[in-house]
mmCIF file of C-alpha atoms and ligand atoms in Angstrom:
data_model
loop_
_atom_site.group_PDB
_atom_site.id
_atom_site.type_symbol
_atom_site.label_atom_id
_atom_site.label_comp_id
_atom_site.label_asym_id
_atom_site.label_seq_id
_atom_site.Cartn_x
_atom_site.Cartn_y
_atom_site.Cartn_z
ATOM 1 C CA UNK A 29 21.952 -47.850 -23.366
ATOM 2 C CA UNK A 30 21.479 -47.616 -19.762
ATOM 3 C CA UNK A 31 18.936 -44.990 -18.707
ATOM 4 C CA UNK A 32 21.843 -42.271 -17.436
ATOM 5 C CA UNK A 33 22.982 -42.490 -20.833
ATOM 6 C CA UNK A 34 19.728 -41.571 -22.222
ATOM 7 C CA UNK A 35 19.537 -37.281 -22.949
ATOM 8 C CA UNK A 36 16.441 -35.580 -21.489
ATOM 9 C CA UNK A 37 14.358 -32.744 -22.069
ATOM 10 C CA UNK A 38 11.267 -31.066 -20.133
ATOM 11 C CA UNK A 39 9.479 -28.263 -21.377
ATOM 12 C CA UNK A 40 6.894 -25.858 -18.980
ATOM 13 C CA UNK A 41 9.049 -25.112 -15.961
ATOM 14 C CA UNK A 42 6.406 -23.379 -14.152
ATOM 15 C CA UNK A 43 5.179 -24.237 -10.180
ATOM 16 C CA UNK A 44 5.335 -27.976 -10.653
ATOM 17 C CA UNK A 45 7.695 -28.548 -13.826
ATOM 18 C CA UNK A 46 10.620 -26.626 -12.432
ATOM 19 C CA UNK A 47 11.318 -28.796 -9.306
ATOM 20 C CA UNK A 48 10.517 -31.839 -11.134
ATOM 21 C CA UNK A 49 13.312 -30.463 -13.871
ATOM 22 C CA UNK A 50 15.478 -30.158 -11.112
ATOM 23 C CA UNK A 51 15.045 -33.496 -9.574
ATOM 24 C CA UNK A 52 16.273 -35.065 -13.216
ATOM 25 C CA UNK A 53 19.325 -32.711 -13.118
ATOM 26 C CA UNK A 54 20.354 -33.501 -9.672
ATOM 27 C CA UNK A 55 20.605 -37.303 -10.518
ATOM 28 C CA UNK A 56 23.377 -36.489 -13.132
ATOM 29 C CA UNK A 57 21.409 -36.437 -16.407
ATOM 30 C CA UNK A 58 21.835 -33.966 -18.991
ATOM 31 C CA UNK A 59 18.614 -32.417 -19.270
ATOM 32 C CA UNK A 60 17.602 -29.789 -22.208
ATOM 33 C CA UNK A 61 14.902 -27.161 -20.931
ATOM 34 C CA UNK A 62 12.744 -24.792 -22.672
ATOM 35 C CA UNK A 63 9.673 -23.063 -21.369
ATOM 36 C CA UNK A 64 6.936 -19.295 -22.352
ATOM 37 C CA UNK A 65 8.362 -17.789 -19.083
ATOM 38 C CA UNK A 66 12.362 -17.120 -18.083
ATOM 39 C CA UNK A 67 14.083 -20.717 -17.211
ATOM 40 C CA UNK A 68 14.359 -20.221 -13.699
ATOM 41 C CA UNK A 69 18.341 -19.186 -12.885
ATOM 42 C CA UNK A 70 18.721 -22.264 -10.145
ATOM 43 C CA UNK A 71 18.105 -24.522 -12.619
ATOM 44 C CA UNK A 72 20.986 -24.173 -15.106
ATOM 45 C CA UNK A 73 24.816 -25.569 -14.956
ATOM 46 C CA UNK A 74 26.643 -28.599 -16.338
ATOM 47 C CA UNK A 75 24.336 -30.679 -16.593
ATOM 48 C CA UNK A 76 20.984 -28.228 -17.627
ATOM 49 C CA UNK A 77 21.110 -26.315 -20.842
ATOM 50 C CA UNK A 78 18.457 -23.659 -22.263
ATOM 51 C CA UNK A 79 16.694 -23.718 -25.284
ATOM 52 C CA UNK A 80 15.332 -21.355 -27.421
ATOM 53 C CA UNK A 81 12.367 -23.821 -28.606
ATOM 54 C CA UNK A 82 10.382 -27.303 -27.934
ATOM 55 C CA UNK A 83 12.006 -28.331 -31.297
ATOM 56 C CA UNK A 84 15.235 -27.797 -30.560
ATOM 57 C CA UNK A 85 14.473 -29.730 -27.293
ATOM 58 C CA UNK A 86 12.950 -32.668 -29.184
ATOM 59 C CA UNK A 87 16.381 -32.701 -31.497
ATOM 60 C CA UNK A 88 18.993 -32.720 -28.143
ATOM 61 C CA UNK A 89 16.772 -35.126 -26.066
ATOM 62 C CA UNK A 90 15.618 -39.017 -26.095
ATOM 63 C CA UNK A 91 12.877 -38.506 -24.268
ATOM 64 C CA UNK A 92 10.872 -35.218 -23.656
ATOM 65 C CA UNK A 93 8.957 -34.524 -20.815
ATOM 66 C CA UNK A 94 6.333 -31.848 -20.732
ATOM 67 C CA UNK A 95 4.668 -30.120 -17.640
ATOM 68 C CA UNK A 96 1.858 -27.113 -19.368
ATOM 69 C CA UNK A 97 -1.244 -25.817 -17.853
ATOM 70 C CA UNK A 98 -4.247 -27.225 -20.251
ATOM 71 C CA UNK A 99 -4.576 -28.982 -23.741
ATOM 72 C CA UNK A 100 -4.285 -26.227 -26.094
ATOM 73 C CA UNK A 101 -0.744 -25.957 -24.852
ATOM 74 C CA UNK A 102 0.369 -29.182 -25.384
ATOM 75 C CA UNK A 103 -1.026 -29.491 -29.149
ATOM 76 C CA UNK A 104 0.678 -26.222 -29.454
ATOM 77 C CA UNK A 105 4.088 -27.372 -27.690
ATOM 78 C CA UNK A 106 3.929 -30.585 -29.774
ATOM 79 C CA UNK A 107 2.392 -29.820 -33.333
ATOM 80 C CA UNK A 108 2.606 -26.126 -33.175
ATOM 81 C CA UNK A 109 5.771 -23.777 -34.908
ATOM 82 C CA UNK A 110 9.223 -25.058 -33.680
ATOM 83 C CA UNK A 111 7.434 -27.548 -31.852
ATOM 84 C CA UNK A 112 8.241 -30.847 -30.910
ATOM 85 C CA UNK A 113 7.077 -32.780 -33.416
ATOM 86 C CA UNK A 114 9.152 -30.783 -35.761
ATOM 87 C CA UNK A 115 12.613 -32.005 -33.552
ATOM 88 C CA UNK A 116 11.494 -35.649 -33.772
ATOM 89 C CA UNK A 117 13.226 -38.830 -34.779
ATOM 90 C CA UNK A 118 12.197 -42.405 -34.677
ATOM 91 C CA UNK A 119 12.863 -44.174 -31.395
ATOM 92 C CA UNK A 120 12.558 -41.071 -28.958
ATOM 93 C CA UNK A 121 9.295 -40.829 -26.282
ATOM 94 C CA UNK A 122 7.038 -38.106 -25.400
ATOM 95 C CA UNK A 123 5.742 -37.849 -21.914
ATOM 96 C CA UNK A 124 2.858 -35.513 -21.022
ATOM 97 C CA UNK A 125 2.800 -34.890 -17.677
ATOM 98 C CA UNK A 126 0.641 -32.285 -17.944
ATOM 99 C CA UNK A 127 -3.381 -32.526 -16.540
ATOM 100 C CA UNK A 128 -5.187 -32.364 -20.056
ATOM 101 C CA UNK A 129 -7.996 -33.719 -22.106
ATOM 102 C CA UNK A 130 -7.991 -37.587 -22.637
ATOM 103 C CA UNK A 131 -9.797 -37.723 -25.252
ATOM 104 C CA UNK A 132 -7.159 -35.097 -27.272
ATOM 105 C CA UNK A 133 -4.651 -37.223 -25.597
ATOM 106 C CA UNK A 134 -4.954 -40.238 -27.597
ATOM 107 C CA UNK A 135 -4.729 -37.871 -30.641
ATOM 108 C CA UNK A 136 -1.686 -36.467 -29.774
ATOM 109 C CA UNK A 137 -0.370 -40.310 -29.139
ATOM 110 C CA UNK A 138 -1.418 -41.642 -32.245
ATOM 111 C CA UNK A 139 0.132 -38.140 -34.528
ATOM 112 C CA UNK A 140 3.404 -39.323 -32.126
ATOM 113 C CA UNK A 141 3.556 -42.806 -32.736
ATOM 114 C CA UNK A 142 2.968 -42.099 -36.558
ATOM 115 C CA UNK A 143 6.233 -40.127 -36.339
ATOM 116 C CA UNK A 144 7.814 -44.123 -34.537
ATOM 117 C CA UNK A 145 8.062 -42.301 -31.507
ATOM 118 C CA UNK A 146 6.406 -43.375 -27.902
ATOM 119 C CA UNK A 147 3.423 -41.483 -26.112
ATOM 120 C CA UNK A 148 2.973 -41.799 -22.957
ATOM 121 C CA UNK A 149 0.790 -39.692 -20.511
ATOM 122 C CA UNK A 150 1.287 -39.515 -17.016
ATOM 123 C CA UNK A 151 -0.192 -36.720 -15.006
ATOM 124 C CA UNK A 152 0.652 -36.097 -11.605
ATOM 125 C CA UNK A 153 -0.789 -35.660 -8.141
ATOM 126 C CA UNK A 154 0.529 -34.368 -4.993
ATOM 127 C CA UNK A 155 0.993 -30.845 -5.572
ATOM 128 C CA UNK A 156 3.791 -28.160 -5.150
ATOM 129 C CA UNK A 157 5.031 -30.263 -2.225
ATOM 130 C CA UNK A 158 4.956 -33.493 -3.603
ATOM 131 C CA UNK A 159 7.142 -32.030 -6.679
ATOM 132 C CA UNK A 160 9.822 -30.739 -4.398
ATOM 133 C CA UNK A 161 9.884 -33.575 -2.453
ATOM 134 C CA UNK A 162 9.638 -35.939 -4.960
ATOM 135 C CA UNK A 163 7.106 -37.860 -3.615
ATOM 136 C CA UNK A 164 4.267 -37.334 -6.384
ATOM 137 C CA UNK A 165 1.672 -39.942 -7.388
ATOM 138 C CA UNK A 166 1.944 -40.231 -11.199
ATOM 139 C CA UNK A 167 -0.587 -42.225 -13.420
ATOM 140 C CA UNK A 168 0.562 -42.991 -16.374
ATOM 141 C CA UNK A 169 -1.202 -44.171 -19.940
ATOM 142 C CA UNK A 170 0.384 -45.839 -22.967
ATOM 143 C CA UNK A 171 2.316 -48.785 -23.876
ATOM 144 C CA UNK A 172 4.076 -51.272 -21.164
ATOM 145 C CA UNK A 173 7.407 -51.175 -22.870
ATOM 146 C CA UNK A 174 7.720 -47.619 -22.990
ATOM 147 C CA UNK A 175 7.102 -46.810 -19.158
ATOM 148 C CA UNK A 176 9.374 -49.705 -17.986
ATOM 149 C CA UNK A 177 11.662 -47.289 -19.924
ATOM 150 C CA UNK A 178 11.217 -44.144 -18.284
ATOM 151 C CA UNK A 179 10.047 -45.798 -14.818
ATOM 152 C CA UNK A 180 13.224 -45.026 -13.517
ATOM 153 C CA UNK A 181 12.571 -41.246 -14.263
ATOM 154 C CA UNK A 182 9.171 -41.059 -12.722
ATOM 155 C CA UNK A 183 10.988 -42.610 -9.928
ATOM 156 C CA UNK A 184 13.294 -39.683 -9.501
ATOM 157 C CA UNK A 185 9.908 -37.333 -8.971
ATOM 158 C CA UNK A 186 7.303 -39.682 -7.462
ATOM 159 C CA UNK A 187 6.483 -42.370 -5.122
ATOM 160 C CA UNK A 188 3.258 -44.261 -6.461
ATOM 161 C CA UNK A 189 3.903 -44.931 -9.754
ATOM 162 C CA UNK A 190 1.266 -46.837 -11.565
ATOM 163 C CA UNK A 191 0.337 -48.216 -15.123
ATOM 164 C CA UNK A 192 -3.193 -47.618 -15.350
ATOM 165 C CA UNK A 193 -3.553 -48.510 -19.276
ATOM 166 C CA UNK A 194 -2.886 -47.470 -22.597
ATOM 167 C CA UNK A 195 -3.344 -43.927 -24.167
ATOM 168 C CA UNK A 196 -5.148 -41.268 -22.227
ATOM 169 C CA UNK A 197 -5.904 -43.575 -19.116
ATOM 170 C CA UNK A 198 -3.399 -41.885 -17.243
ATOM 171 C CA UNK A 199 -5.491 -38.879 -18.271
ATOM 172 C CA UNK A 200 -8.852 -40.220 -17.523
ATOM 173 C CA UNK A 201 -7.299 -41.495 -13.984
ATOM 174 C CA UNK A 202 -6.009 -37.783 -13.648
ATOM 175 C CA UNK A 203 -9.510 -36.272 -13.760
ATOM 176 C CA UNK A 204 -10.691 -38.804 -11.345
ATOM 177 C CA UNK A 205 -8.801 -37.442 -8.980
ATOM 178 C CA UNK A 206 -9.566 -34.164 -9.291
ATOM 179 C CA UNK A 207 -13.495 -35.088 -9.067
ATOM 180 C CA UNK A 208 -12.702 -36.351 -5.346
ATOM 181 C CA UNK A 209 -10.522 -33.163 -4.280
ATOM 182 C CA UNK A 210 -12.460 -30.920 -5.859
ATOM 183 C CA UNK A 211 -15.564 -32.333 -4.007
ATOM 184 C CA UNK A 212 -14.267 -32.934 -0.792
ATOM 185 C CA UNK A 213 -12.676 -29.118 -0.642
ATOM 186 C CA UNK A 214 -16.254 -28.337 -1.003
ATOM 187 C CA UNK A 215 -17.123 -30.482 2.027
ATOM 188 C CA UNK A 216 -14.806 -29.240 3.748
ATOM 189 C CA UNK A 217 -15.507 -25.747 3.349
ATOM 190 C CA UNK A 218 -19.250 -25.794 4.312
ATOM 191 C CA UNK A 219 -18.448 -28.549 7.285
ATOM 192 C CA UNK A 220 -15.704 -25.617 8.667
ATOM 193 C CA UNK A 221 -18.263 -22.908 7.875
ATOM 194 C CA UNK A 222 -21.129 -24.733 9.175
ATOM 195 C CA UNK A 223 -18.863 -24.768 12.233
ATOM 196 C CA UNK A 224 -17.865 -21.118 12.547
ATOM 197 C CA UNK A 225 -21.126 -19.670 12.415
ATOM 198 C CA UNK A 226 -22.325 -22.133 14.985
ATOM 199 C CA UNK A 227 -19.844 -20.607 17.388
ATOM 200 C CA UNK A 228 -17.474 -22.910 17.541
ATOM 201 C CA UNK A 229 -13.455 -22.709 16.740
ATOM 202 C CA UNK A 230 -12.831 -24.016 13.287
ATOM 203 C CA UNK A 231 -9.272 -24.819 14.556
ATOM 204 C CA UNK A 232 -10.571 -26.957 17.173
ATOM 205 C CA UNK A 233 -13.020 -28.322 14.987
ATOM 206 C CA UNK A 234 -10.486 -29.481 12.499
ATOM 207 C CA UNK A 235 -8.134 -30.727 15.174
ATOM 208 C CA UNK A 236 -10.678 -32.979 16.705
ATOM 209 C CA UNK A 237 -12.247 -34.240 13.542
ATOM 210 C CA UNK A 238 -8.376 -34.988 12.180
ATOM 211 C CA UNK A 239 -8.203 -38.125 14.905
ATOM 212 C CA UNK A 240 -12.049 -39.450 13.423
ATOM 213 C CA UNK A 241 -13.529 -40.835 10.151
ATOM 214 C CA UNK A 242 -13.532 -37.457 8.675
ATOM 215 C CA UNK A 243 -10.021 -36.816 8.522
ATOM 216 C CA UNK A 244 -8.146 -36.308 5.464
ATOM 217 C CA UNK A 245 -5.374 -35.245 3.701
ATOM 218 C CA UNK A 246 -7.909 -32.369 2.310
ATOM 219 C CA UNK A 247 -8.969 -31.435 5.645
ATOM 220 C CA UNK A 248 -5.802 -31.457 7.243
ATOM 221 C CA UNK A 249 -3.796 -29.462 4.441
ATOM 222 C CA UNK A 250 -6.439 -27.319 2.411
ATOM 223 C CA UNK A 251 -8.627 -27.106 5.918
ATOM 224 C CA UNK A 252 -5.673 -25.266 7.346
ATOM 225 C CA UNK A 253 -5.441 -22.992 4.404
ATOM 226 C CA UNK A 254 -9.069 -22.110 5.028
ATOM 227 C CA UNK A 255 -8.502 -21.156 8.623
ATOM 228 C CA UNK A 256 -5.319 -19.405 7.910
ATOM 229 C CA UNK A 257 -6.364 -17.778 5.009
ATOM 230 C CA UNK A 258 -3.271 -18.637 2.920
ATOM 231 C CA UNK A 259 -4.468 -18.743 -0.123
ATOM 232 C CA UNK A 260 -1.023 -18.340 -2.398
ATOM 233 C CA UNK A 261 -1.116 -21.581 -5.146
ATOM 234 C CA UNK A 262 -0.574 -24.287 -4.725
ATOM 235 C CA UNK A 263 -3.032 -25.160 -7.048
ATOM 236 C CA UNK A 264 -4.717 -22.098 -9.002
ATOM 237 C CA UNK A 265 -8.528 -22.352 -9.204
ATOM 238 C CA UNK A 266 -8.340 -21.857 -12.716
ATOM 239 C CA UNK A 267 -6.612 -24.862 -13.569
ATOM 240 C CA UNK A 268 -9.007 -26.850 -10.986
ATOM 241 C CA UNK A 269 -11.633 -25.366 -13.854
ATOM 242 C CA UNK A 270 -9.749 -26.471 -16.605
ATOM 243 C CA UNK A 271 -10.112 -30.622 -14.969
ATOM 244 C CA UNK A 272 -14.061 -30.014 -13.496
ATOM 245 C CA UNK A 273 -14.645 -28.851 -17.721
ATOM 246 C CA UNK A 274 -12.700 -31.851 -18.699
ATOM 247 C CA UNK A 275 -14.860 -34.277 -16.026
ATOM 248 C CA UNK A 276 -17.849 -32.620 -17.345
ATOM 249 C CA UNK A 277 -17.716 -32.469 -20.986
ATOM 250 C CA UNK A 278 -16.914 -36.237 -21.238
ATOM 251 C CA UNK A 279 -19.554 -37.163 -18.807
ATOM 252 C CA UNK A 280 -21.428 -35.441 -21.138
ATOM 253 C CA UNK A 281 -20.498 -36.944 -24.491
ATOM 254 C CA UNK A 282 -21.202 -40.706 -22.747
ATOM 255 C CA UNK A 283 -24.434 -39.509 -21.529
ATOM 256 C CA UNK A 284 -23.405 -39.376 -17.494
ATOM 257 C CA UNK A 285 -24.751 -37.251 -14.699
ATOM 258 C CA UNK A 286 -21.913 -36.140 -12.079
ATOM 259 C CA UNK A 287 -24.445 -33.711 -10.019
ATOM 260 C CA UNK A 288 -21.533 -33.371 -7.225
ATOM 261 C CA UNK A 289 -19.101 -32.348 -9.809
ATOM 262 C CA UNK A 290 -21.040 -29.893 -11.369
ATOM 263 C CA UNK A 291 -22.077 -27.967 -8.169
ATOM 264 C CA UNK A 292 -18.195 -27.663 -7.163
ATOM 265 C CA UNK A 293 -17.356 -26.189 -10.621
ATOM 266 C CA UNK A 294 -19.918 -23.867 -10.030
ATOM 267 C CA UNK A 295 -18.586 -22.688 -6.753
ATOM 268 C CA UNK A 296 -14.895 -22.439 -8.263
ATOM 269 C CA UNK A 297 -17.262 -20.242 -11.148
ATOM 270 C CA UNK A 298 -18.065 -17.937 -8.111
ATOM 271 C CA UNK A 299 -14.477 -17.817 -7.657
ATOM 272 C CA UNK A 300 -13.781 -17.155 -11.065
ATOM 273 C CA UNK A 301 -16.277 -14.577 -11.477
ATOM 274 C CA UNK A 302 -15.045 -12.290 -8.270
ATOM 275 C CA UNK A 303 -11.566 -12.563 -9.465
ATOM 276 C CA UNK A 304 -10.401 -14.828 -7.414
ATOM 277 C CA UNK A 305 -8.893 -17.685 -10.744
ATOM 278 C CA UNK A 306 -5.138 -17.433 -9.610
ATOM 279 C CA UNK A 307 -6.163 -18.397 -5.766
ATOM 280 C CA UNK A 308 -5.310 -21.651 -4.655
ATOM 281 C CA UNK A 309 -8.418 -23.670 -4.852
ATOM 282 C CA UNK A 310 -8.601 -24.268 -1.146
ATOM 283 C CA UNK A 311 -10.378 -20.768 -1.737
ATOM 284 C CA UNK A 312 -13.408 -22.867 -3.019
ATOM 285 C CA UNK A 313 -14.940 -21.794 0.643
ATOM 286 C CA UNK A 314 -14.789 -18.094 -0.572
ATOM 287 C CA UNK A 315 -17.586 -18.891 -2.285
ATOM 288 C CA UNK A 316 -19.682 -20.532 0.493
ATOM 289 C CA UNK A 317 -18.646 -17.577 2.213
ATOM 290 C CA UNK A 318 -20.418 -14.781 -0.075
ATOM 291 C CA UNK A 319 -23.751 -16.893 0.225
ATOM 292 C CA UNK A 320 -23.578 -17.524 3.517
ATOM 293 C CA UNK A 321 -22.336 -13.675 4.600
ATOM 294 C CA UNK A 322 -20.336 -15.230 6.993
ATOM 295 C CA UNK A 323 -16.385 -16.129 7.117
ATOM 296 C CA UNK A 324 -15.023 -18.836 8.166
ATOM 297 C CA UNK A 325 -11.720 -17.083 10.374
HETATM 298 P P1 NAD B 2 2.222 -23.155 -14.206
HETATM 299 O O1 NAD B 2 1.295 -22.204 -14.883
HETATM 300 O O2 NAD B 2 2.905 -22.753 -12.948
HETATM 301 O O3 NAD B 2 3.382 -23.624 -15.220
HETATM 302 C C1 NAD B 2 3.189 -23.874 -16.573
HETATM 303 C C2 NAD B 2 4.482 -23.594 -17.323
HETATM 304 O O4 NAD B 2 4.277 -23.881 -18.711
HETATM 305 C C3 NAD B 2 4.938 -22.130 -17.251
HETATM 306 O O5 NAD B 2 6.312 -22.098 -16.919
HETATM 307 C C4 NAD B 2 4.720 -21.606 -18.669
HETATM 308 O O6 NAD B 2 5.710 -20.670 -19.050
HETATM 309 C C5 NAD B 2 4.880 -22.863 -19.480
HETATM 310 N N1 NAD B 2 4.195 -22.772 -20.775
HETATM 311 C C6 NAD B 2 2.892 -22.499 -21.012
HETATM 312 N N2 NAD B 2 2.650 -22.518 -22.325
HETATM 313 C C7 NAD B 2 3.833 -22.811 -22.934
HETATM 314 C C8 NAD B 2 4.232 -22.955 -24.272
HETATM 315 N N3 NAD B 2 3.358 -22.801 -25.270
HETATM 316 N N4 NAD B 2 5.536 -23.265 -24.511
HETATM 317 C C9 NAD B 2 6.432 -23.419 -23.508
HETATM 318 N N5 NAD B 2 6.095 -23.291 -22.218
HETATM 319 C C10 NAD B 2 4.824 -22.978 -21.935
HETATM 320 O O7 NAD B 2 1.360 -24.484 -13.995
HETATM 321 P P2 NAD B 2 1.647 -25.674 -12.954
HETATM 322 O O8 NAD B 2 0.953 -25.372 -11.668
HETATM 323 O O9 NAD B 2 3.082 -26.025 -12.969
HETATM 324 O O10 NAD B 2 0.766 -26.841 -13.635
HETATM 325 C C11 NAD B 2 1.204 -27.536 -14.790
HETATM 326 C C12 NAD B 2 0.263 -28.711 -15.011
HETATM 327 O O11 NAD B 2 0.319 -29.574 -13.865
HETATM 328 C C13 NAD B 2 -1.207 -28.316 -15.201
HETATM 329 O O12 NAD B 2 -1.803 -29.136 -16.168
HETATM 330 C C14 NAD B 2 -1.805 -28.586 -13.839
HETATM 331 O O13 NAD B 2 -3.199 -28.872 -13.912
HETATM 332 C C15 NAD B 2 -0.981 -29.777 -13.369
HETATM 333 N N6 NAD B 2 -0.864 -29.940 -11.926
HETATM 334 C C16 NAD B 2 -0.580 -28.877 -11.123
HETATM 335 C C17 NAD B 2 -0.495 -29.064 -9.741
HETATM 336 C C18 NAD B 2 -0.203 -27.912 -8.793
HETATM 337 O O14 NAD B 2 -0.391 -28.071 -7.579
HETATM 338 N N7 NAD B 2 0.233 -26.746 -9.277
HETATM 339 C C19 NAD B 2 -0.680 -30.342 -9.188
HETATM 340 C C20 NAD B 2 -0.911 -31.416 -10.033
HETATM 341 C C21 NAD B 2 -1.007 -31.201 -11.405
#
């Protein structure tokens, strides 16, 4: 059956599941939707129909997509009442694009696969923007046959789409990334402060430093944030939490030290702790910003 054939579903339709949603409906699938909070109203017409549960999803749909905040929401989307696992039959595929535990991950694939369904996880990078635009990085785990299957999909809502290996890689590749954001908004943050209380501009600072070997994609996007204050999500600081926990718990179970990591999850804990969890986490500089007694604007 050729892959417009093929019935979809996606459930979480929150900041970055809703725009990906949309991007499978505007390519002419049928796609079955069911998320906690209302279905957003742009979504639904011909071709997009509401649900009243994840099971009923997983009955309607070959191959299920899922976009939650953290881990206890997937095992409760897939194994929980009326959940997917419950709408199941042999030959469909779960994908979890979600940012959650690998380790629970490979769990969830095996309980799947015992059901002679795929698993397949393939969290996503490039934020709010990169889901609207379609131009996501997705790394995905599980087995070769299955994501030459639903390649086509992730093609509809990303760019760089890569294999990385089997169950819970595309997980473990996931929380990579978030070490190296979460570390360089921190650099960024007390390089800009540093800056301001110096005297200097931190517009001009981050203008001139954008054409050297400091630049980045963090310093250009999140470094504006910090200067213009705009600190709507994006990307909440709590969920930045929920992948510096994930980093740092398995570092800890195979007996690794990631010092950097654990110093930027204790500045988002700053964060956390004056209230600021639902801030994007270019916010992170909040926190050098009570220590220091100084702002950076
Ligand atoms: P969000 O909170 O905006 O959306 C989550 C959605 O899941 C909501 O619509 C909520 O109603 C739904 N949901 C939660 N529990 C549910 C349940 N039990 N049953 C049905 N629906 C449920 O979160 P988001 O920003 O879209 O992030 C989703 C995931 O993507 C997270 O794992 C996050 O770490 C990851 N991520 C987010 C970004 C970003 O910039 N926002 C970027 C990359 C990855």
């Amino acid at each position: 059956m050729s892959i417009l054939g093929l019935k979809l579903g996606f459930v979480g339709l929150g900041i970055m599941g809703a725009p990906m949603a949309a991007h499978l409906i505007k390519a002419g699938h049928d796609v079955f939707l069911s998320t906690r909070s209302k279905i957003p109203a742009e979504l639904l017409g011909d071709k997009a129909h509401a649900c009243t549960s994840a099971k009923e999803v997983a009955q309607k749909a070959d191959i299920i997509f899922m976009m939650l905040p953290d881990t206890p929401d997937v095992a409760t989307v897939l194994f929980g009442d009326a959940g997917v696992a419950q709408g199941l039959s042999p030959g469909k595929t779960v994908v979890d694009m979600s940012s959650v535990s690998p380790m629970d991950t490979k769990e969830f694939a095996q309980k799947i696969n015992a059901l002679g369904c795929d698993y397949l996880d393939a969290p996503v990078s490039g934020g709010e923007v990169g889901a609207k635009a379609a131009s996501l990085t997705i790394m995905v785990g599980g087995p070769e046959a299955a994501f030459d299957k639903v390649k086509p999909l992730f093609e509809l809502m990303g760019k760089n789409i890569t294999l990385v290996g089997g169950n819970g890689d595309g997980q473990t590749c996931k929380v990579a990334n978030q070490i190296i954001v979460a570390l360089n908004i921190a650099a960024v943050g007390e390089a800009l402060l540093f800056a301001s209380k110096a005297g200097a501009d931190p517009a001009k600072v981050r203008q001139a430093l954008m054409g050297g070997f400091a630049a980045s994609r963090i310093l250009e996007v999140h470094g504006e944030r910090m200067i213009k204050r705009t600190f709507a999500p994006g990307f909440r600081i709590g969920l930045h939490q929920k992948d510096l926990n994930l980093a740092l718990q398995g570092a800890k179970a195979m007996g690794v030290a990631l010092p950097q990591t654990a110093s930027a999850a204790q500045l988002m804990q700053v964060c956390a702790a004056n209230g600021m969890q639902d801030l994007d986490h270019s916010a992170l500089v909040r926190s050098l910003e009570l220590m220091a007694n100084h702002s950076v604007a």
